[in-house]
Coordinates of C-alpha atoms in Angstrom, one line a residue:
A1 CA 101.3 124.7 80.7
V2 CA 99.8 122.3 83.1
I3 CA 101.3 118.9 83.8
A4 CA 100.8 116.0 86.2
R5 CA 104.0 115.7 88.3
E6 CA 104.9 112.7 90.5
D7 CA 107.7 114.2 92.6
Q8 CA 106.9 111.6 95.3
P9 CA 106.1 108.0 94.2
G10 CA 102.4 107.4 93.8
D11 CA 101.5 111.0 94.5
K12 CA 100.6 112.7 91.2
R13 CA 99.6 116.4 91.4
L14 CA 98.7 119.0 88.8
T15 CA 101.2 121.8 88.5
A16 CA 100.6 125.0 86.4
Y17 CA 103.4 127.0 84.8
L18 CA 102.7 130.6 83.9
V19 CA 104.6 133.2 81.9
A20 CA 103.8 136.8 82.8
D21 CA 102.2 139.1 80.2
T22 CA 102.7 142.2 82.2
E23 CA 105.4 144.9 82.2
D24 CA 106.6 144.1 85.7
G25 CA 106.7 140.4 85.0
T26 CA 104.4 139.5 87.9
V27 CA 101.3 137.2 88.1
D28 CA 98.7 137.1 90.7
T29 CA 98.7 133.3 91.2
E30 CA 95.8 133.4 93.7
A31 CA 93.6 135.2 91.2
V32 CA 94.6 132.6 88.6
R33 CA 93.8 129.9 91.1
A34 CA 90.4 131.4 91.9
H35 CA 89.6 131.8 88.2
A36 CA 90.5 128.1 87.5
A37 CA 88.4 127.0 90.5
G38 CA 85.4 128.7 89.0
L39 CA 85.9 127.1 85.6
L40 CA 87.0 123.6 86.5
P41 CA 86.0 120.6 88.7
E42 CA 88.0 120.5 92.0
Y43 CA 90.2 117.6 90.9
M44 CA 91.3 119.6 87.7
V45 CA 92.5 122.7 89.6
P46 CA 96.3 122.7 89.8
T47 CA 97.8 122.3 93.3
A48 CA 100.7 124.7 92.5
F49 CA 101.2 127.7 90.2
I50 CA 104.7 128.6 89.2
V51 CA 105.7 131.7 87.4
L52 CA 108.5 131.5 84.9
D53 CA 110.3 134.0 82.6
R54 CA 109.6 131.6 79.7
L55 CA 108.6 128.0 79.1
P56 CA 111.6 125.7 78.4
L57 CA 111.6 124.2 74.9
T58 CA 113.3 121.3 73.2
N59 CA 115.3 121.5 70.0
N60 CA 112.1 120.7 68.2
N61 CA 110.5 123.7 69.7
K62 CA 108.2 121.6 71.9
L63 CA 107.7 122.0 75.6
D64 CA 110.6 120.4 77.5
R65 CA 108.7 118.8 80.4
R66 CA 111.9 117.6 82.1
A67 CA 113.2 121.1 82.4
L68 CA 110.1 122.4 84.3
P69 CA 111.0 123.0 87.9
A70 CA 109.4 121.1 90.7
P71 CA 107.0 123.2 92.8
D72 CA 108.2 124.9 95.9
P73 CA 105.8 124.1 98.8
T74 CA 105.3 127.8 99.3
T75 CA 103.7 128.2 95.9
T76 CA 100.7 126.0 96.8
A77 CA 97.5 127.1 98.6
A78 CA 98.3 127.1 102.3
G79 CA 96.5 127.9 105.5
T80 CA 97.1 131.6 106.5
G81 CA 95.0 131.6 109.7
R82 CA 95.7 130.3 113.2
G83 CA 98.1 127.4 113.5
P84 CA 97.5 124.3 115.7
R85 CA 97.4 124.8 119.4
D86 CA 98.1 121.3 120.6
P87 CA 99.4 118.0 119.2
R88 CA 96.0 116.7 118.2
E89 CA 95.3 119.8 116.1
E90 CA 98.8 119.5 114.6
I91 CA 98.0 116.0 113.5
L92 CA 94.6 117.0 112.1
C93 CA 96.1 120.0 110.2
G94 CA 98.7 117.6 108.7
L95 CA 96.0 115.1 107.7
L96 CA 93.8 117.7 106.0
A97 CA 96.9 119.1 104.1
E98 CA 97.8 115.5 103.0
I99 CA 94.3 114.7 101.7
L100 CA 93.8 118.1 100.0
G101 CA 97.2 118.2 98.5
V102 CA 98.3 121.5 100.1
P103 CA 101.4 122.1 102.2
A104 CA 99.6 123.6 105.2
V105 CA 96.2 124.1 106.7
G106 CA 95.2 126.4 109.5
I107 CA 92.8 125.4 112.2
D108 CA 90.2 127.8 110.8
D109 CA 90.4 126.7 107.2
S110 CA 87.3 124.9 105.9
F111 CA 87.9 121.5 104.4
F112 CA 85.3 122.1 101.7
E113 CA 86.4 125.7 100.8
L114 CA 89.9 124.2 100.2
G115 CA 88.5 121.8 97.6
G116 CA 87.2 118.9 99.8
H117 CA 84.2 116.8 98.6
S118 CA 82.5 113.6 99.7
L119 CA 85.1 111.3 98.3
L120 CA 87.9 113.1 99.9
A121 CA 85.9 113.3 103.1
T122 CA 85.7 109.5 103.1
R123 CA 89.5 109.3 102.7
L124 CA 90.0 111.8 105.5
V125 CA 87.8 109.8 107.9
S126 CA 89.8 106.7 107.1
R127 CA 93.1 108.5 107.8
I128 CA 91.7 109.9 111.1
R129 CA 90.6 106.3 112.0
S130 CA 94.1 105.0 111.4
I131 CA 96.1 107.8 113.0
L132 CA 93.9 108.8 116.0
G133 CA 92.0 105.6 116.5
V134 CA 88.5 107.1 116.5
E135 CA 85.5 106.5 114.4
L136 CA 83.9 109.5 112.7
P137 CA 80.9 109.5 110.3
V138 CA 81.3 111.5 107.2
R139 CA 78.5 113.7 108.4
T140 CA 80.8 115.1 111.1
L141 CA 83.0 116.8 108.5
F142 CA 80.0 118.6 107.1
E143 CA 79.0 119.8 110.6
A144 CA 82.6 120.6 111.7
P145 CA 84.6 121.3 108.6
T146 CA 87.6 123.1 110.3
V147 CA 90.2 121.6 112.6
A148 CA 89.1 124.0 115.4
T149 CA 85.6 122.6 115.3
L150 CA 86.5 119.0 114.5
T151 CA 88.8 118.7 117.5
D152 CA 85.9 118.7 120.0
R153 CA 84.0 116.1 117.9
I154 CA 87.0 113.8 117.9
A155 CA 87.2 114.1 121.7
E156 CA 83.6 112.8 121.9
A157 CA 84.0 110.1 119.2
G158 CA 84.0 106.4 119.9
S159 CA 86.8 104.0 119.3
A160 CA 87.7 103.1 115.7
R161 CA 86.4 99.8 114.3
A162 CA 88.8 97.0 113.5
A163 CA 91.4 98.1 111.0
L164 CA 91.9 96.2 107.8
T165 CA 95.1 94.1 107.9
A166 CA 96.4 91.0 106.3
A167 CA 95.0 88.0 108.1
E168 CA 95.5 84.3 108.2
R169 CA 93.4 82.8 105.4
P170 CA 91.1 79.8 105.8
E171 CA 91.2 76.9 103.3
R172 CA 88.3 78.4 101.5
V173 CA 88.4 82.2 101.1
P174 CA 84.8 83.5 100.8
L175 CA 83.8 85.8 98.0
S176 CA 83.0 89.4 99.0
P177 CA 79.2 90.1 98.7
A178 CA 79.8 92.1 95.5
Q179 CA 81.9 89.3 94.0
N180 CA 79.2 86.8 95.0
R181 CA 76.5 88.6 93.0
L182 CA 78.6 88.7 89.8
W183 CA 79.7 85.0 90.3
F184 CA 76.0 84.1 90.7
L185 CA 75.0 86.0 87.5
N186 CA 77.9 84.4 85.6
K187 CA 76.7 81.0 86.6
L188 CA 73.0 81.9 85.9
E189 CA 73.5 83.6 82.5
G190 CA 76.7 82.0 81.4
A191 CA 79.8 83.7 80.3
N192 CA 79.1 87.1 78.7
A193 CA 80.5 90.6 78.3
T194 CA 78.0 92.5 80.4
Y195 CA 80.4 93.2 83.3
N196 CA 83.5 93.9 81.3
V197 CA 85.5 97.0 82.2
P198 CA 87.6 98.2 79.2
V199 CA 90.2 100.9 79.5
A200 CA 92.4 101.9 76.5
F201 CA 95.7 103.7 76.4
R202 CA 97.0 105.4 73.3
I203 CA 100.8 104.9 73.0
T204 CA 102.9 106.9 70.5
G205 CA 106.5 106.2 69.6
D206 CA 108.6 103.1 69.4
L207 CA 107.2 100.3 71.6
D208 CA 108.8 97.1 72.7
A209 CA 105.7 94.8 73.0
S210 CA 107.7 92.1 74.8
V211 CA 108.7 94.5 77.5
L212 CA 105.1 95.6 77.9
E213 CA 104.0 92.0 78.2
T214 CA 106.6 91.4 81.0
A215 CA 105.3 94.6 82.8
L216 CA 101.7 93.3 82.6
N217 CA 102.8 90.1 84.3
D218 CA 104.5 92.2 87.0
V219 CA 101.2 94.0 87.7
V220 CA 99.1 90.8 87.7
I221 CA 101.6 89.2 90.2
R222 CA 101.4 92.4 92.4
H223 CA 97.6 92.4 92.6
E224 CA 96.0 89.1 93.6
S225 CA 92.6 90.1 92.3
L226 CA 94.0 89.9 88.8
R227 CA 95.0 86.3 89.2
T228 CA 91.9 85.0 91.1
V229 CA 89.5 82.4 89.7
F230 CA 86.4 81.1 91.4
R231 CA 85.3 77.7 92.4
E232 CA 82.0 76.0 93.3
F233 CA 82.0 72.9 95.5
D234 CA 79.7 69.9 95.7
D235 CA 78.3 71.1 99.0
G236 CA 77.1 74.3 97.3
G237 CA 79.8 76.5 98.7
S238 CA 82.0 78.7 96.7
A239 CA 85.4 80.3 97.2
Q240 CA 88.0 82.6 95.5
L241 CA 91.2 80.9 94.5
V242 CA 94.3 83.0 94.1
L243 CA 96.7 81.5 91.6
G244 CA 100.3 81.2 92.5
T245 CA 102.8 83.6 90.9
D246 CA 104.6 80.7 89.3
V247 CA 101.6 79.8 87.1
V248 CA 100.8 83.3 86.0
D249 CA 101.4 83.8 82.3
V250 CA 99.6 86.9 80.9
V251 CA 99.8 86.9 77.1
L252 CA 99.6 90.2 75.3
R253 CA 97.5 89.6 72.2
R254 CA 98.7 91.7 69.2
V255 CA 96.5 93.0 66.4
T256 CA 97.5 95.0 63.4
C257 CA 94.7 97.2 61.9
S258 CA 94.2 100.5 60.2
A259 CA 93.0 103.7 61.9
D260 CA 89.6 103.2 60.3
E261 CA 89.3 99.6 61.6
L262 CA 90.5 100.5 65.2
A263 CA 87.1 101.4 66.7
S264 CA 85.5 98.2 65.4
A265 CA 88.5 96.1 66.5
L266 CA 88.3 97.6 70.0
R267 CA 84.6 96.9 70.2
D268 CA 85.1 93.3 69.2
A269 CA 87.9 92.7 71.7
G270 CA 85.7 94.3 74.4
E271 CA 83.0 91.7 73.8
Y272 CA 85.2 88.8 75.1
A273 CA 83.3 86.6 77.5
F274 CA 85.3 85.6 80.6
D275 CA 85.0 82.2 82.1
L276 CA 85.5 83.2 85.8
A277 CA 86.2 79.6 86.8
T278 CA 89.3 79.3 84.5
D279 CA 90.2 82.6 83.0
L280 CA 92.4 85.3 84.6
P281 CA 90.0 88.3 84.9
I282 CA 92.3 90.5 82.7
R283 CA 92.8 90.3 79.0
P284 CA 95.3 92.7 77.4
T285 CA 95.4 93.4 73.6
L286 CA 97.8 95.7 71.7
F287 CA 96.5 97.2 68.5
T288 CA 99.2 98.5 66.2
V289 CA 97.8 101.2 63.8
G290 CA 101.1 102.5 62.5
P291 CA 104.9 102.2 63.1
D292 CA 104.7 104.6 66.0
E293 CA 101.0 104.5 66.9
H294 CA 99.5 101.8 69.2
V295 CA 96.5 101.4 71.5
L296 CA 96.7 99.1 74.5
L297 CA 93.3 97.7 75.6
L298 CA 93.1 96.3 79.1
L299 CA 89.9 94.4 79.4
V300 CA 89.2 93.5 83.1
H301 CA 86.1 91.8 84.5
H302 CA 84.2 93.8 87.0
I303 CA 84.6 91.0 89.6
A304 CA 88.2 92.0 89.8
S305 CA 88.1 95.8 89.4
D306 CA 86.1 99.0 89.4
G307 CA 86.4 102.5 88.2
T308 CA 88.7 103.6 91.0
S309 CA 91.0 100.6 90.3
M310 CA 92.0 102.1 87.0
G311 CA 94.2 104.6 88.9
P312 CA 96.5 102.1 90.7
L313 CA 96.4 99.8 87.7
G314 CA 97.7 102.4 85.3
R315 CA 100.3 103.7 87.8
D316 CA 101.6 100.3 88.5
L317 CA 101.8 99.4 84.8
E318 CA 103.7 102.6 84.1
T319 CA 106.2 101.8 86.9
A320 CA 106.7 98.3 85.8
F321 CA 107.1 99.3 82.1
R322 CA 109.7 101.9 82.9
A323 CA 111.6 99.5 85.1
R324 CA 111.6 96.7 82.5
L325 CA 112.8 99.1 79.8
G326 CA 115.8 99.7 82.1
G327 CA 116.4 96.0 82.4
V328 CA 115.3 95.7 86.0
A329 CA 112.3 94.4 88.0
P330 CA 110.0 97.1 89.3
E331 CA 110.5 98.4 92.9
W332 CA 107.4 99.4 94.6
S333 CA 106.2 99.6 98.1
P334 CA 104.5 96.3 99.2
L335 CA 100.7 96.4 99.3
P336 CA 99.5 96.3 102.9
V337 CA 96.6 93.9 102.1
Q338 CA 95.2 92.0 99.1
Y339 CA 91.5 91.6 98.0
A340 CA 91.1 88.3 99.8
D341 CA 92.1 90.0 103.1
Y342 CA 89.4 92.7 102.4
A343 CA 86.7 90.0 101.8
L344 CA 87.5 88.3 105.1
W345 CA 87.6 91.6 106.9
L346 CA 84.3 92.8 105.4
H347 CA 82.5 89.6 106.5
G348 CA 83.9 90.1 110.0
L349 CA 83.0 93.7 110.1
L350 CA 79.4 93.2 108.9
G351 CA 78.9 90.3 111.3
S352 CA 76.1 87.8 111.3
E353 CA 72.4 88.5 110.7
D354 CA 71.7 86.1 113.5
D355 CA 73.3 88.7 115.9
P356 CA 70.9 91.5 116.6
S357 CA 73.8 93.9 117.5
S358 CA 75.8 93.3 114.3
L359 CA 76.6 96.1 111.9
V360 CA 74.8 94.3 109.1
N361 CA 71.5 94.2 111.1
G362 CA 71.9 97.9 112.2
Q363 CA 72.4 99.1 108.7
L364 CA 69.8 96.7 107.2
D365 CA 67.3 98.2 109.7
F366 CA 68.2 101.7 108.6
W367 CA 67.7 101.0 104.9
T368 CA 64.6 99.0 105.4
K369 CA 62.9 101.9 107.1
T370 CA 64.4 104.5 104.7
L371 CA 63.3 102.7 101.6
E372 CA 59.9 101.5 102.9
G373 CA 57.2 102.3 100.2
I374 CA 59.7 103.3 97.6
P375 CA 58.3 103.4 94.1
D376 CA 59.3 100.4 91.8
Q377 CA 59.9 102.7 88.9
L378 CA 59.5 106.4 87.9
E379 CA 56.6 107.3 85.8
L380 CA 58.2 109.4 83.1
P381 CA 57.1 110.3 79.5
Y382 CA 59.3 107.8 77.9
D383 CA 59.6 107.8 74.1
R384 CA 59.6 104.0 73.8
P385 CA 58.4 101.1 76.0
R386 CA 60.4 99.7 78.8
P387 CA 61.8 96.3 77.5
A388 CA 60.6 93.2 79.3
I389 CA 64.2 91.9 79.5
A390 CA 67.2 94.2 80.1
S391 CA 69.3 94.4 76.9
Y392 CA 72.2 96.2 78.7
R393 CA 72.4 98.6 75.7
G394 CA 72.8 102.1 76.8
D395 CA 74.6 105.4 76.0
T396 CA 76.1 108.4 77.6
V397 CA 74.6 111.8 77.1
P398 CA 77.1 114.6 77.7
I399 CA 75.9 117.8 79.3
T400 CA 78.0 121.0 79.2
I401 CA 77.8 123.5 82.0
D402 CA 79.3 126.9 81.3
A403 CA 81.8 128.6 83.6
G404 CA 79.4 131.1 85.0
L405 CA 76.8 128.5 86.0
H406 CA 79.5 126.3 87.4
R407 CA 80.7 129.1 89.6
A408 CA 77.2 129.8 90.8
L409 CA 76.6 126.1 91.6
L410 CA 79.8 126.0 93.6
A411 CA 78.9 129.2 95.4
L412 CA 75.5 127.7 96.3
A413 CA 77.1 124.6 97.6
Q414 CA 79.5 126.5 99.8
D415 CA 76.7 128.8 101.1
T416 CA 74.6 125.9 102.1
N417 CA 77.4 123.6 103.5
T418 CA 76.7 121.0 100.8
T419 CA 78.7 119.7 97.8
L420 CA 78.4 120.2 94.1
F421 CA 77.1 116.7 93.8
M422 CA 74.2 117.4 96.3
V423 CA 73.3 120.6 94.4
L424 CA 73.1 118.7 91.1
Q425 CA 71.2 115.8 92.7
A426 CA 68.6 118.2 94.0
G427 CA 68.4 119.8 90.6
L428 CA 67.9 116.4 88.9
A429 CA 65.2 115.5 91.4
T430 CA 63.4 118.7 90.7
L431 CA 63.6 118.1 86.9
L432 CA 62.2 114.5 87.2
S433 CA 59.5 115.7 89.5
R434 CA 58.4 118.3 87.0
L435 CA 58.5 115.8 84.2
G436 CA 55.8 113.8 86.1
A437 CA 57.8 111.4 88.2
G438 CA 55.9 112.4 91.4
T439 CA 57.5 113.7 94.6
D440 CA 59.3 110.5 95.7
I441 CA 62.4 110.3 93.6
P442 CA 64.9 107.5 94.3
L443 CA 68.2 107.9 92.6
G444 CA 71.0 105.3 92.6
T445 CA 74.7 106.4 92.9
P446 CA 77.9 104.5 93.2
V447 CA 80.3 105.1 96.1
A448 CA 83.9 104.0 96.0
G449 CA 83.6 101.7 99.0
R450 CA 87.2 102.1 100.0
T451 CA 86.5 103.0 103.6
D452 CA 90.0 102.0 104.8
E453 CA 93.2 103.6 103.7
A454 CA 94.8 100.1 103.1
L455 CA 92.6 99.9 100.0
D456 CA 93.8 103.1 98.3
D457 CA 96.3 101.5 96.0
L458 CA 94.6 98.1 95.5
V459 CA 92.9 96.8 92.3
G460 CA 89.6 95.2 93.1
F461 CA 85.8 95.3 93.2
F462 CA 85.0 97.7 96.1
V463 CA 82.3 100.0 94.6
N464 CA 78.9 99.9 96.2
T465 CA 75.5 101.4 95.2
L466 CA 73.5 103.7 97.5
V467 CA 69.8 104.6 97.0
L468 CA 69.3 108.3 97.6
R469 CA 65.6 109.0 98.2
N470 CA 64.6 112.5 97.3
D471 CA 61.4 114.1 98.8
T472 CA 60.1 117.0 96.7
S473 CA 56.7 117.1 98.3
G474 CA 55.2 120.3 99.9
D475 CA 56.5 122.7 97.2
P476 CA 59.8 123.4 98.9
T477 CA 62.2 126.2 97.8
F478 CA 65.3 124.9 96.2
R479 CA 67.3 125.7 99.4
E480 CA 64.8 123.8 101.4
L481 CA 65.1 120.8 99.0
L482 CA 68.9 121.1 99.2
A483 CA 68.7 120.8 103.0
R484 CA 66.7 117.6 102.7
T485 CA 69.2 116.3 100.1
R486 CA 72.0 117.0 102.5
E487 CA 70.4 115.0 105.3
T488 CA 69.5 112.1 103.0
D489 CA 73.0 111.8 101.6
L490 CA 74.9 112.2 104.9
A491 CA 72.7 109.5 106.4
A492 CA 73.3 107.2 103.4
Y493 CA 77.1 107.8 103.6
S494 CA 77.0 106.7 107.3
H495 CA 75.3 103.4 106.3
Q496 CA 77.3 102.5 103.1
D497 CA 78.9 99.3 104.3
I498 CA 76.0 96.9 103.7
P499 CA 76.1 95.6 100.1
F500 CA 73.5 96.8 97.7
E501 CA 72.8 93.2 96.8
R502 CA 71.6 92.6 100.4
L503 CA 69.2 95.5 100.1
V504 CA 67.7 94.1 96.9
E505 CA 67.1 90.8 98.7
A506 CA 65.4 92.6 101.6

């Protein structure tokens, strides 16, 4: 059995429980861990493996999750090499262990061999910035993936940029660049469902809808982004307006339908068009399919959320619901900042384009040179003509990679000091090139945009888009192409602060 445990608030980790099928009752947990790592993505590999005589069962012969023991730190993957030699290495070992979800890391353990990837690398850089006060590009972790090698790089690093903290707010709080684009489109095109972000939760058992409604209000009060509307002024300026907690009243809409009608009902509810000037950017609907079967749809406008936001949104809703079921208000750690603080901080961080030394000018110069001469579109053998006007209709095509191929791809990534994402990116560029797209293959990819640890538990619109330009010219071997891909991606990660919208304008 594998379950997600939250033994520390806000820190969910996968734990596997094994029952021995051998005469001596032993299990090689490291072999099981290695096998799982070869079959599953990094985030799906359990942190701890616990061997039991038998799995605990309820009176109904179902798994008794509450009776499963908490993992002992010694059961998780830990560093077995040299320990830290000085206080700085001790801090770094602790930070790597924290980010990777393991109890200990030796100074010779590789961040990537322990399951690190680009997203976790960004989080680690943020933690190093906060704790040690130095600024490291993500590239540094690829070049120095162990504490022993990273220590010297930190000694040479520059001072950290200004940390994100709650700040005094002006009368008009500006929109973030990402918000500004969606606000502009909302005014230009009118209210529509193009940028709705739906997430549905299936709920079984007896449900008190009024308690759920109260919990939803708790979450909206906690996250200012979910109670923010937008205003335009006569002078042409615009601002985000955070509504006071005393005027927040989230109504849980309730719909009764059959199981056959559910998909259509969810689709119809997801087409709601938000008026960003007056509507809260969240609209919850509870669909009751049977006495003990419900689906909760949280429809959130993209201007107030992104994919990563679904994690803290779901966790906070669960915390609030459990508390309200017990008749009390939720108790959670206060958020260090709100989205309005982030918008102010980002404007200050980027600086003015009138200042030649500003961050925005430096990154804009990088991207202008990097994307010079980029093709407007890829010439591919399409099966139908490109529409003159975007319809926003699309679909997802699932691709299955078998376990053997997945292990081989991971091995290639580790052997070339790249990531699985980079390997797949190079493979896609190769495919498109062979299909007739040429040798200059630009690919767009989202990045979380949460470059400061204060944003980890915040609901808001932080995601940014990077353009990764792939050069397949000169008939390179795949390893040579992968080396080019690595350089392209690491350079892009180091210049990810400038909003994609600004690049389009340039």
